[in-house]
Coordinates of C-alpha atoms in Angstrom, one line a residue:
X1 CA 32.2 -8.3 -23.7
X2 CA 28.5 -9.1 -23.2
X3 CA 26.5 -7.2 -25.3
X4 CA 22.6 -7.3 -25.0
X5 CA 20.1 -5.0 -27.2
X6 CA 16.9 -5.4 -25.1
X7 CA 13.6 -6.1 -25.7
X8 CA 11.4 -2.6 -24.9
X9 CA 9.2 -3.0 -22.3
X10 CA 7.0 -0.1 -23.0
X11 CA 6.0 2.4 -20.8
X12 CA 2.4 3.2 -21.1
X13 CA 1.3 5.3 -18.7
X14 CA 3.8 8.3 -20.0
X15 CA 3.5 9.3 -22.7
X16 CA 5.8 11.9 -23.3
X17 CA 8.6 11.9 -26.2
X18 CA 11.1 13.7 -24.5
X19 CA 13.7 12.3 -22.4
X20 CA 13.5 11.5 -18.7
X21 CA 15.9 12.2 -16.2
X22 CA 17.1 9.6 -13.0
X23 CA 19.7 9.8 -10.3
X24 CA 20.6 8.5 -7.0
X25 CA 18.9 8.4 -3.3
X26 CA 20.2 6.6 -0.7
X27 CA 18.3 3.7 0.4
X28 CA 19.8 1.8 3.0
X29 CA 19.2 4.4 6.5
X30 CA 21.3 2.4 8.6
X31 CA 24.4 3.7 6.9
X32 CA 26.5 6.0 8.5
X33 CA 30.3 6.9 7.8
X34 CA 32.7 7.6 10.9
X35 CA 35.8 6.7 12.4
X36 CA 39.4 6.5 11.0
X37 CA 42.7 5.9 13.5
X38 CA 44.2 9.0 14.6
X39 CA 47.3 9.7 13.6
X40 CA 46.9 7.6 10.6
X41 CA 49.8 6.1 8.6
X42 CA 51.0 5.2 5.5
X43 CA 50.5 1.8 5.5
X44 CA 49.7 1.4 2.1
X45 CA 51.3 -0.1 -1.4
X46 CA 51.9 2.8 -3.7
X47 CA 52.8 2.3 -7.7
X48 CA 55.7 3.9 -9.1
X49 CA 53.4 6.9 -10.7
X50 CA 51.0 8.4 -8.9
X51 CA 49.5 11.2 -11.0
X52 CA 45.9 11.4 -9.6
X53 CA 45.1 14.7 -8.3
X54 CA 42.2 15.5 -5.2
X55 CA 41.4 14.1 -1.6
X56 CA 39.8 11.3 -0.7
X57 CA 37.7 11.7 2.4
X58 CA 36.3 8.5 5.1
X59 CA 35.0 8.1 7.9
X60 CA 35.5 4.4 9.8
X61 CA 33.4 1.9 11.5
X62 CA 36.2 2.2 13.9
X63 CA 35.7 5.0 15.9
X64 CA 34.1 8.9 15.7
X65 CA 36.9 10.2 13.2
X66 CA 36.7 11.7 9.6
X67 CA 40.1 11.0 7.6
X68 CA 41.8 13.1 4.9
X69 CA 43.6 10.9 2.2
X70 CA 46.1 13.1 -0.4
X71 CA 45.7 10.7 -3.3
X72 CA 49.0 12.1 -5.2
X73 CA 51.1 11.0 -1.9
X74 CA 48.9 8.3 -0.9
X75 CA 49.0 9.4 2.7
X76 CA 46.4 10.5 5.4
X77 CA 47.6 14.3 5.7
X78 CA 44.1 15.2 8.2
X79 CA 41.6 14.0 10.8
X80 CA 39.3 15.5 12.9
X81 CA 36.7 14.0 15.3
X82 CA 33.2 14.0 14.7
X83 CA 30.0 13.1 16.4
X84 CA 30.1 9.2 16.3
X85 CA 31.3 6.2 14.0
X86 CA 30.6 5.2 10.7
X87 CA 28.7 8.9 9.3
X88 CA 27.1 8.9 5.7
X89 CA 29.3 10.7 3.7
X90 CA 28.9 13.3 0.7
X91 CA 30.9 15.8 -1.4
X92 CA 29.4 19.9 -1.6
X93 CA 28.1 20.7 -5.2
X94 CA 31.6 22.4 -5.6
X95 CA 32.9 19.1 -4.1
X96 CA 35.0 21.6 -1.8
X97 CA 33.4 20.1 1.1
X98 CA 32.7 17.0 2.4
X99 CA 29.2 16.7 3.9
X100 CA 29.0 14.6 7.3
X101 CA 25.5 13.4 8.0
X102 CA 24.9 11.8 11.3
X103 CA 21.7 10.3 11.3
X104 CA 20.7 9.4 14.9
X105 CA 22.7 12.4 16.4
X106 CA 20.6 14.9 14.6
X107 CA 24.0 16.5 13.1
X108 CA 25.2 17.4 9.7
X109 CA 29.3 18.5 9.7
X110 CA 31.3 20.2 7.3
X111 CA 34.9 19.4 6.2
X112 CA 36.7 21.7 4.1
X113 CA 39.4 19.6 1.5
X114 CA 41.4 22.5 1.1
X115 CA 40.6 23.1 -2.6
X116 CA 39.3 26.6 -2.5
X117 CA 38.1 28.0 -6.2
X118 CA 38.0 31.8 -6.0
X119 CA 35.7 33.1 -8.9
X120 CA 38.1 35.6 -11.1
X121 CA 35.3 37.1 -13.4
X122 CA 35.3 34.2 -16.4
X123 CA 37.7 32.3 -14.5
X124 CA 39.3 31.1 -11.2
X125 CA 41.6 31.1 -9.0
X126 CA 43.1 27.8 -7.6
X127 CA 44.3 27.9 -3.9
X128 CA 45.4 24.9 -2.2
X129 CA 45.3 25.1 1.7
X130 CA 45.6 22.5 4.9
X131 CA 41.6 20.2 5.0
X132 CA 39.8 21.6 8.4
X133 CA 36.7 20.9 10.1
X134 CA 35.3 23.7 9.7
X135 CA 32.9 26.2 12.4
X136 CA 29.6 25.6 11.1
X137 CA 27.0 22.7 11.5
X138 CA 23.5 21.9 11.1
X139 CA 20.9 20.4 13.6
X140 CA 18.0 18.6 13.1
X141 CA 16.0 15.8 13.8
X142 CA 17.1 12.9 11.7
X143 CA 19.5 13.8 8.6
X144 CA 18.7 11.7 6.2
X145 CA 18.9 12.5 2.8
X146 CA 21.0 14.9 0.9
X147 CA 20.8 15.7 -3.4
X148 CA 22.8 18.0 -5.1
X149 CA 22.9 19.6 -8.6
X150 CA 24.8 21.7 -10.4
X151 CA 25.6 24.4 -7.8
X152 CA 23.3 23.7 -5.3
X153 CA 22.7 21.0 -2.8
X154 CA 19.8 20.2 -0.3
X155 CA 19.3 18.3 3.2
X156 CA 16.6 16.8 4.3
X157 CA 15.7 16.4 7.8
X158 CA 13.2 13.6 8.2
X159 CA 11.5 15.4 11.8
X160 CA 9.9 13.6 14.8
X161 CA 6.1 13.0 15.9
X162 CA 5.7 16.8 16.7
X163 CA 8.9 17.6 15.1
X164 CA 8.3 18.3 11.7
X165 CA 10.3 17.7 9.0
X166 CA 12.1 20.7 7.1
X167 CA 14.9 21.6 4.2
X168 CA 18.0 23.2 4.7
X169 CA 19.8 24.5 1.1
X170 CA 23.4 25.4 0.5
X171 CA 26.2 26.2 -2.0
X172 CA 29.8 25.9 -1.7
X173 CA 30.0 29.9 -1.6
X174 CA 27.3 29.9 1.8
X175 CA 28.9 27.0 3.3
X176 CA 32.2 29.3 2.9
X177 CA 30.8 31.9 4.9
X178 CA 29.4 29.3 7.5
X179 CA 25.2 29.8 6.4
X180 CA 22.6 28.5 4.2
X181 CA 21.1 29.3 1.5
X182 CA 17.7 28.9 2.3
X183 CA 15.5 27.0 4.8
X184 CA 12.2 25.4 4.3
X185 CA 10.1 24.2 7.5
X186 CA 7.4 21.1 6.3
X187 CA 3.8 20.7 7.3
X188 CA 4.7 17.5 9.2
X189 CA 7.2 14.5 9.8
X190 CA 8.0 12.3 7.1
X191 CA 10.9 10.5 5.6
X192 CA 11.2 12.7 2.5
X193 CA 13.3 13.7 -0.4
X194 CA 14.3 16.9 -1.9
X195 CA 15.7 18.3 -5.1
X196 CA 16.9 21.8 -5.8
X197 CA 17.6 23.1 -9.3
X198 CA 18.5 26.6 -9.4
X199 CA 15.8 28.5 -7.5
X200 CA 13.2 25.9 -7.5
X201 CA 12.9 23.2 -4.8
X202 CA 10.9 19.8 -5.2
X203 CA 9.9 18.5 -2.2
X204 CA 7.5 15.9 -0.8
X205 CA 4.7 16.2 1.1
X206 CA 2.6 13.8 3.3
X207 CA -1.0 13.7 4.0
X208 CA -2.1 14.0 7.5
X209 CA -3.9 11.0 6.9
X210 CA -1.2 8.5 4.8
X211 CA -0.5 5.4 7.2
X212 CA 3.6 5.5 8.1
X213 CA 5.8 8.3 7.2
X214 CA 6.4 7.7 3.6
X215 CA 4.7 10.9 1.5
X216 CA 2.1 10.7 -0.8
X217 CA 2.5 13.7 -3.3
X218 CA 5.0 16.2 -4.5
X219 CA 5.1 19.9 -3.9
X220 CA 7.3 23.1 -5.6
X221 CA 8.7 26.0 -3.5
X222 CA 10.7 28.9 -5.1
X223 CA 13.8 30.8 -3.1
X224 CA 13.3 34.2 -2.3
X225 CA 16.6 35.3 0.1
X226 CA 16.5 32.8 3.1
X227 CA 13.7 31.2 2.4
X228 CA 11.2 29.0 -0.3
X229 CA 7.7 30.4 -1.3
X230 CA 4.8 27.5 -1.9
X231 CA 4.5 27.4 -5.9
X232 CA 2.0 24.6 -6.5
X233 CA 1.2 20.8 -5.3
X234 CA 0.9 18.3 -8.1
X235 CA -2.9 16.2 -8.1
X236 CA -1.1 13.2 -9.5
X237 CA -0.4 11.3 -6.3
X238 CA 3.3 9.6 -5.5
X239 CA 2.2 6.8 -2.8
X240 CA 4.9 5.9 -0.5
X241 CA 7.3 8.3 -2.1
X242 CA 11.2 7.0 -1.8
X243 CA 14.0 8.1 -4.0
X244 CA 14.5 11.3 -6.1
X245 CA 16.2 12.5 -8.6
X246 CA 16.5 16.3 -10.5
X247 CA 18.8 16.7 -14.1
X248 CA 18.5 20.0 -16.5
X249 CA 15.2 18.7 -17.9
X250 CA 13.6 16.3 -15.4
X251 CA 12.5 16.0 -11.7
X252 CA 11.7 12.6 -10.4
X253 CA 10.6 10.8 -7.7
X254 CA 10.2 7.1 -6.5
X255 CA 6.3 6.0 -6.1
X256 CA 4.9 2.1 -5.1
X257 CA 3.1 2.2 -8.9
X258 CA 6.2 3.9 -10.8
X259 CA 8.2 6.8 -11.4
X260 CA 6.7 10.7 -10.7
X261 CA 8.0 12.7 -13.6
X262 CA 7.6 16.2 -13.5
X263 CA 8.7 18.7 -16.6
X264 CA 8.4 22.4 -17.3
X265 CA 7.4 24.4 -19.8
X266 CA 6.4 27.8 -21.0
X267 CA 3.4 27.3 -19.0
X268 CA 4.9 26.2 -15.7
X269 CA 5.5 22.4 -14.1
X270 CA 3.3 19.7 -15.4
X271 CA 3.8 16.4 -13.9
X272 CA 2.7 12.4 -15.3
X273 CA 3.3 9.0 -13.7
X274 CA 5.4 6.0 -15.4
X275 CA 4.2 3.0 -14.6
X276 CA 5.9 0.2 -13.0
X277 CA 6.5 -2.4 -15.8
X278 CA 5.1 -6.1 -15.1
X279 CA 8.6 -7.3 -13.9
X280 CA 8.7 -4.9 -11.2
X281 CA 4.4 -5.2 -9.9
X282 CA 5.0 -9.3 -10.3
X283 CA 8.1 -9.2 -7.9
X284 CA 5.8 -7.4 -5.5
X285 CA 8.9 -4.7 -5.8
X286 CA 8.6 -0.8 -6.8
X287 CA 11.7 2.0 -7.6
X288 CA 13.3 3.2 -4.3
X289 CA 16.5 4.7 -6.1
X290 CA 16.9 6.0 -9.4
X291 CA 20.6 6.7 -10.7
X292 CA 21.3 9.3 -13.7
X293 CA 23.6 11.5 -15.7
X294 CA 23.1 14.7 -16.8
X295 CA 25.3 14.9 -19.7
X296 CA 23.9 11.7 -21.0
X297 CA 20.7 11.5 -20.2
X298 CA 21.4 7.9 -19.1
X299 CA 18.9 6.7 -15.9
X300 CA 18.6 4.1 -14.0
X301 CA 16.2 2.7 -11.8
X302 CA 16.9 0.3 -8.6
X303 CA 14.1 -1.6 -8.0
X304 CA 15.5 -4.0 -5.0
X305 CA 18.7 -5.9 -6.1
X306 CA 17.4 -5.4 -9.8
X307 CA 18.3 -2.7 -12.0
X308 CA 16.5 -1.0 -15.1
X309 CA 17.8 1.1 -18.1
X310 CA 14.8 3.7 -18.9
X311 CA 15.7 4.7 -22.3
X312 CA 13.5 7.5 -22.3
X313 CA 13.9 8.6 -26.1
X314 CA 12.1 6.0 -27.2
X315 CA 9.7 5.1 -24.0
X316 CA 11.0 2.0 -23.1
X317 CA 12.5 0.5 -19.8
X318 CA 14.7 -2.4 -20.1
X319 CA 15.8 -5.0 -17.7
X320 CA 19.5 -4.9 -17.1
X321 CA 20.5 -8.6 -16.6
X322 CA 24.1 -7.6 -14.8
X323 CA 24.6 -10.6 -13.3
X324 CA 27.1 -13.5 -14.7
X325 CA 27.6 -17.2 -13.4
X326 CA 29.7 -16.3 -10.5
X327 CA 27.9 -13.9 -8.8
X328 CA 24.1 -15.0 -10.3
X329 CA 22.5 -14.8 -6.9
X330 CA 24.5 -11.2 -5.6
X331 CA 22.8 -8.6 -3.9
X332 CA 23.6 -5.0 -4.8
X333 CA 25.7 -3.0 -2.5
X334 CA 27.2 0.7 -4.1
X335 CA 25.6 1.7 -7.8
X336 CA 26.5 4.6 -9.9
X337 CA 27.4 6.5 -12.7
X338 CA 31.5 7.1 -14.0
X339 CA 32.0 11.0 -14.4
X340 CA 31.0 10.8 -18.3
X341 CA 27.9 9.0 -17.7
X342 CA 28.5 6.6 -19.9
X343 CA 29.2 4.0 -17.9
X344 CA 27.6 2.4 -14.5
X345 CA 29.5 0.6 -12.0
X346 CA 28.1 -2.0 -10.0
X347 CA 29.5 -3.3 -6.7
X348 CA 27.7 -6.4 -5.1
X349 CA 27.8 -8.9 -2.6
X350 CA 29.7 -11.2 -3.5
X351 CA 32.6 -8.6 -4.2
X352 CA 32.5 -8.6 -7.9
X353 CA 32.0 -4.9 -10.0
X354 CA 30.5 -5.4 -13.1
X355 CA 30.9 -2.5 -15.6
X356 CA 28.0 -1.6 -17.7
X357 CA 28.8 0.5 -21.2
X358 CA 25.2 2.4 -22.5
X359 CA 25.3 2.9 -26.6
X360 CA 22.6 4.3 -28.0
X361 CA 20.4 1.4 -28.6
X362 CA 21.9 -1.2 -26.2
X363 CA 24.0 -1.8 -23.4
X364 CA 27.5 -4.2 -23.2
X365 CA 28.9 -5.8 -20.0
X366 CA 31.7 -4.3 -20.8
X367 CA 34.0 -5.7 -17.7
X368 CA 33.3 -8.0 -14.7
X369 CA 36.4 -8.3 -12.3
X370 CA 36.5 -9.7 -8.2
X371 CA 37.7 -6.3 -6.3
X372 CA 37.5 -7.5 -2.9
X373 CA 38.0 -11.0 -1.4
X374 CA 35.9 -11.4 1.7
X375 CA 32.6 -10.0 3.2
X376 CA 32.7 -8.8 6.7
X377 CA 30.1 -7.4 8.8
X378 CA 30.3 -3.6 7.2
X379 CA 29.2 -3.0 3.4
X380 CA 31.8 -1.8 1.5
X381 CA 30.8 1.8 -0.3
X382 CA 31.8 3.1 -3.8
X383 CA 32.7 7.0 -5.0
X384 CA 33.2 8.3 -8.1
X385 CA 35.7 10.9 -9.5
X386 CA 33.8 14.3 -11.6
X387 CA 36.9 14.5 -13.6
X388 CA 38.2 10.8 -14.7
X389 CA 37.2 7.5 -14.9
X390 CA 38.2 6.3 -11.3
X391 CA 35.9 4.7 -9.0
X392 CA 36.9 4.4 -5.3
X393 CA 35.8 1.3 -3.4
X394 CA 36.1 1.0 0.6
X395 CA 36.9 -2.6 2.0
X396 CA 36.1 -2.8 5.4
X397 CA 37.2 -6.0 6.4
X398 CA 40.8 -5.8 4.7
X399 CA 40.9 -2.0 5.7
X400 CA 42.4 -0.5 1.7
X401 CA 41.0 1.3 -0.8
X402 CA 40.6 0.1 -4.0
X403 CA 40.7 2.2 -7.2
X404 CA 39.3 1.6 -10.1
X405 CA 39.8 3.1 -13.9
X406 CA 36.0 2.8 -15.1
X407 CA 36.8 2.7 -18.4
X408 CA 39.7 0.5 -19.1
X409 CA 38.0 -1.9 -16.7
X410 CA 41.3 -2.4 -14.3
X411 CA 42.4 -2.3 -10.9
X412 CA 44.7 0.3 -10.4
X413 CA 45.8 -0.1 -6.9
X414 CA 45.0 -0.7 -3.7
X415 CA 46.0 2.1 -0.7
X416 CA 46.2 0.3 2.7
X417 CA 44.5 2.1 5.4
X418 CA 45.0 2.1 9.5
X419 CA 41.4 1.9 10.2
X420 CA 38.0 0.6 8.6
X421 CA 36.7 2.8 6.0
X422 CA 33.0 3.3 6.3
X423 CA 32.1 5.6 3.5
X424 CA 34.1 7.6 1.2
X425 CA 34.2 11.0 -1.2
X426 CA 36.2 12.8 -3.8
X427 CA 36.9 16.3 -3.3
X428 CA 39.3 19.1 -5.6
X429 CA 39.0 21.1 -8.5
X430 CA 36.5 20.4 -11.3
X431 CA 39.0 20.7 -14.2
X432 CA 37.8 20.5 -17.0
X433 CA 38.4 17.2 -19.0
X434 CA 37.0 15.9 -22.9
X435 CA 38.3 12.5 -22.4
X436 CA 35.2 11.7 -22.6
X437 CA 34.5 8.3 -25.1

């Protein structure tokens, strides 16, 4: 096990002693999930124990399906047809759903896993039921990005010249009764970002006088019923705005000189810039994702192919040096957090997954392992489990699934698939779990 306690690189421009917050955006737009075979078999290589409970959920480079994987069986038991091939695909805040976003046919489908939680007073029922495409769908020009937390997720529609861009919110109860929560309608087009916490919405805005269609500043809107009041524009700017992120504390957002950080208080939103450090303005680079973990209040920030720690306690962003000999000139591919946060999972180009362990004061390489032989044309994707350790990685070219127990650091098998998987979620009940070390 590598272990590395960092030198600090401090941040300067923030000075703020509380902790800040950092999760994922999608970076790469010309992703989008689609197509497993119909019919889909069981040509897969099961253990003799399979006690892992949910659905996996792909779509395939392979054709305009969406495919429904029982992970206890092993076995595709759905799929339904959607728009086109190879759809970016996300689980509901509820993770009930799986959220289809077709980019380029200005769609955004809904597939229900079958897990249905029905709210009981202080508890719930569990009901188990066939996965269905379900009656409901949202249109727009260009789907692009989608956040979620807690109980509440957003989409953002980037717009058109004289198509502007807007918001559409939703829970796993609205989606159940085929609606959104709330829709916001933007000023203009831009390819945007937006966070929802509760009934607040952080959304960007651009100037009608920024070059290109990346924002420049940041905006709050409160729910009211269907829709979200103005609140207040922040004067600190966020040029060329990409990437977001919103935990229990913190809202954040992606800027060309460093991270937007915006906090509340008794006196409303306030919000500060953190500087890019010298690593990051030397490379010519800037933050366009920003990974993080509510329950840890572990972030990190994706800056190309090269990742940073921002251990926010203490004001100081460290360099993660991930890389090892064999894979010293890899390129990132899938990035995220295991369901405790206490661990991030990295997935490259050369088809290793390296395993970083956060402690307090320092980080470990805690595993490095090969997961997946040979390139091909597609980029294999990665999802995580909200209840255990496992990490679920597509492979494209050699059409399987590979799972991965996060925390031990080992392959645990390898489902065969008819078709090329294209991108992949979790979906099932959000039990609760302490194995949590």
């Amino acid at each position: 096990m590598k272990l590395t306690t960092l030198p600090a690189i401090k941040m300067s421009a923030l000075a703020v002693a509380a902790a800040l917050t950092l999760s994922a955006c999608g970076e790469n737009l010309s992703v989008e999930l689609t197509n497993p075979p119909v019919g889909g078999g069981d040509g897969h290589d099961h253990g003799d124990d399979h006690d892992r409970s949910g659905r996996l959920v792909f779509t395939s480079h392979d054709s305009d399906h969406a495919y429904v994987l029982d992970l206890h069986d092993e076995v595709i038991i759905a799929d339904f047809h959607l728009t086109g091939p190879a759809a970016r695909i996300y689980p509901s805040p509820g993770y009930r759903y799986a959220i289809a976003i077709e980019r380029s046919a200005g769609v955004v489908s809904f597939i229900d896993s079958g897990f249905e939680t029905e709210a009981h007073g202080d508890h719930g029922h569990y009901h188990e039921h066939d996965p269905s495409l379900i009656d409901f769908q949202l249109f727009g020009e260009l789907p692009t990005h989608y956040d979620w937390f807690e109980t509440r997720g957003a989409v953002f529609f980037d717009g058109v010249s004289g198509v502007p861009a807007k918001v559409d919110a939703l829970s796993d109860h609205s989606l159940s009764e085929g609606r959104v929560l709330a829709s916001l309608e933007l000023e203009r087009n831009q390819h945007g970002a937006a966070e929802i916490r509760g009934n607040d919405l952080f959304v960007s805005y651009r100037s009608a006088d920024v070059d290109g269609v990346l924002p420049d500043f940041v905006e709050v809107y409160e729910r009211h019923s269907d829709h979200f009041d103005f609140v207040q524009r922040f004067e600190e700017p966020c040029l060329g705005l990409h990437g977001s992120a919103v935990t229990s504390v913190y809202v954040t957002f992606g800027c060309r000189d460093g991270v937007l950080v915006i906090t509340e208080d008794d006196a409303g939103f306030t919000a500060a810039k953190l500087a890019n450090p010298a690593s990051i303005t030397e490379a010519n680079s800037r933050v366009g994702t920003i990974y993080a973990h509510d329950n840890t209040q572990n972030f990190v920030g994706r800056a190309g192919h090269e990742l940073y720690w921002l251990h926010l306690d203490d004001g100081d962003m460290h360099h993660i040096e991930w890389r090892g000999e064999e894979n010293a000139d890899a390129h990132i591919h899938a990035a995220g957090f295991n369901y405790s946060g206490n661990r991030f999972a990295i997935l490259d180009s050369t088809g290793h997954l390296t395993i970083v362990r956060f402690r307090t004061d320092h980080y470990e390489i805690q595993s490095e392992m090969h997961v997946i032989d040979e390139m091909g044309e597609h980029a294999p994707t990665m999802a995580f489990s909200p209840i255990s350790h496992d990490a679920f990685i597509t492979d494209p070219l050699a059409q399987e699934v590979i799972i991965v127990d996060l925390h031990d650091g080992l392959v645990e098998d390898r489902i065969s698939l008819e078709f090329s998987p294209a991108g992949v979620s979790w979906h099932g009940f959000l039990e609760e779990d302490d194995h949590n070390h």
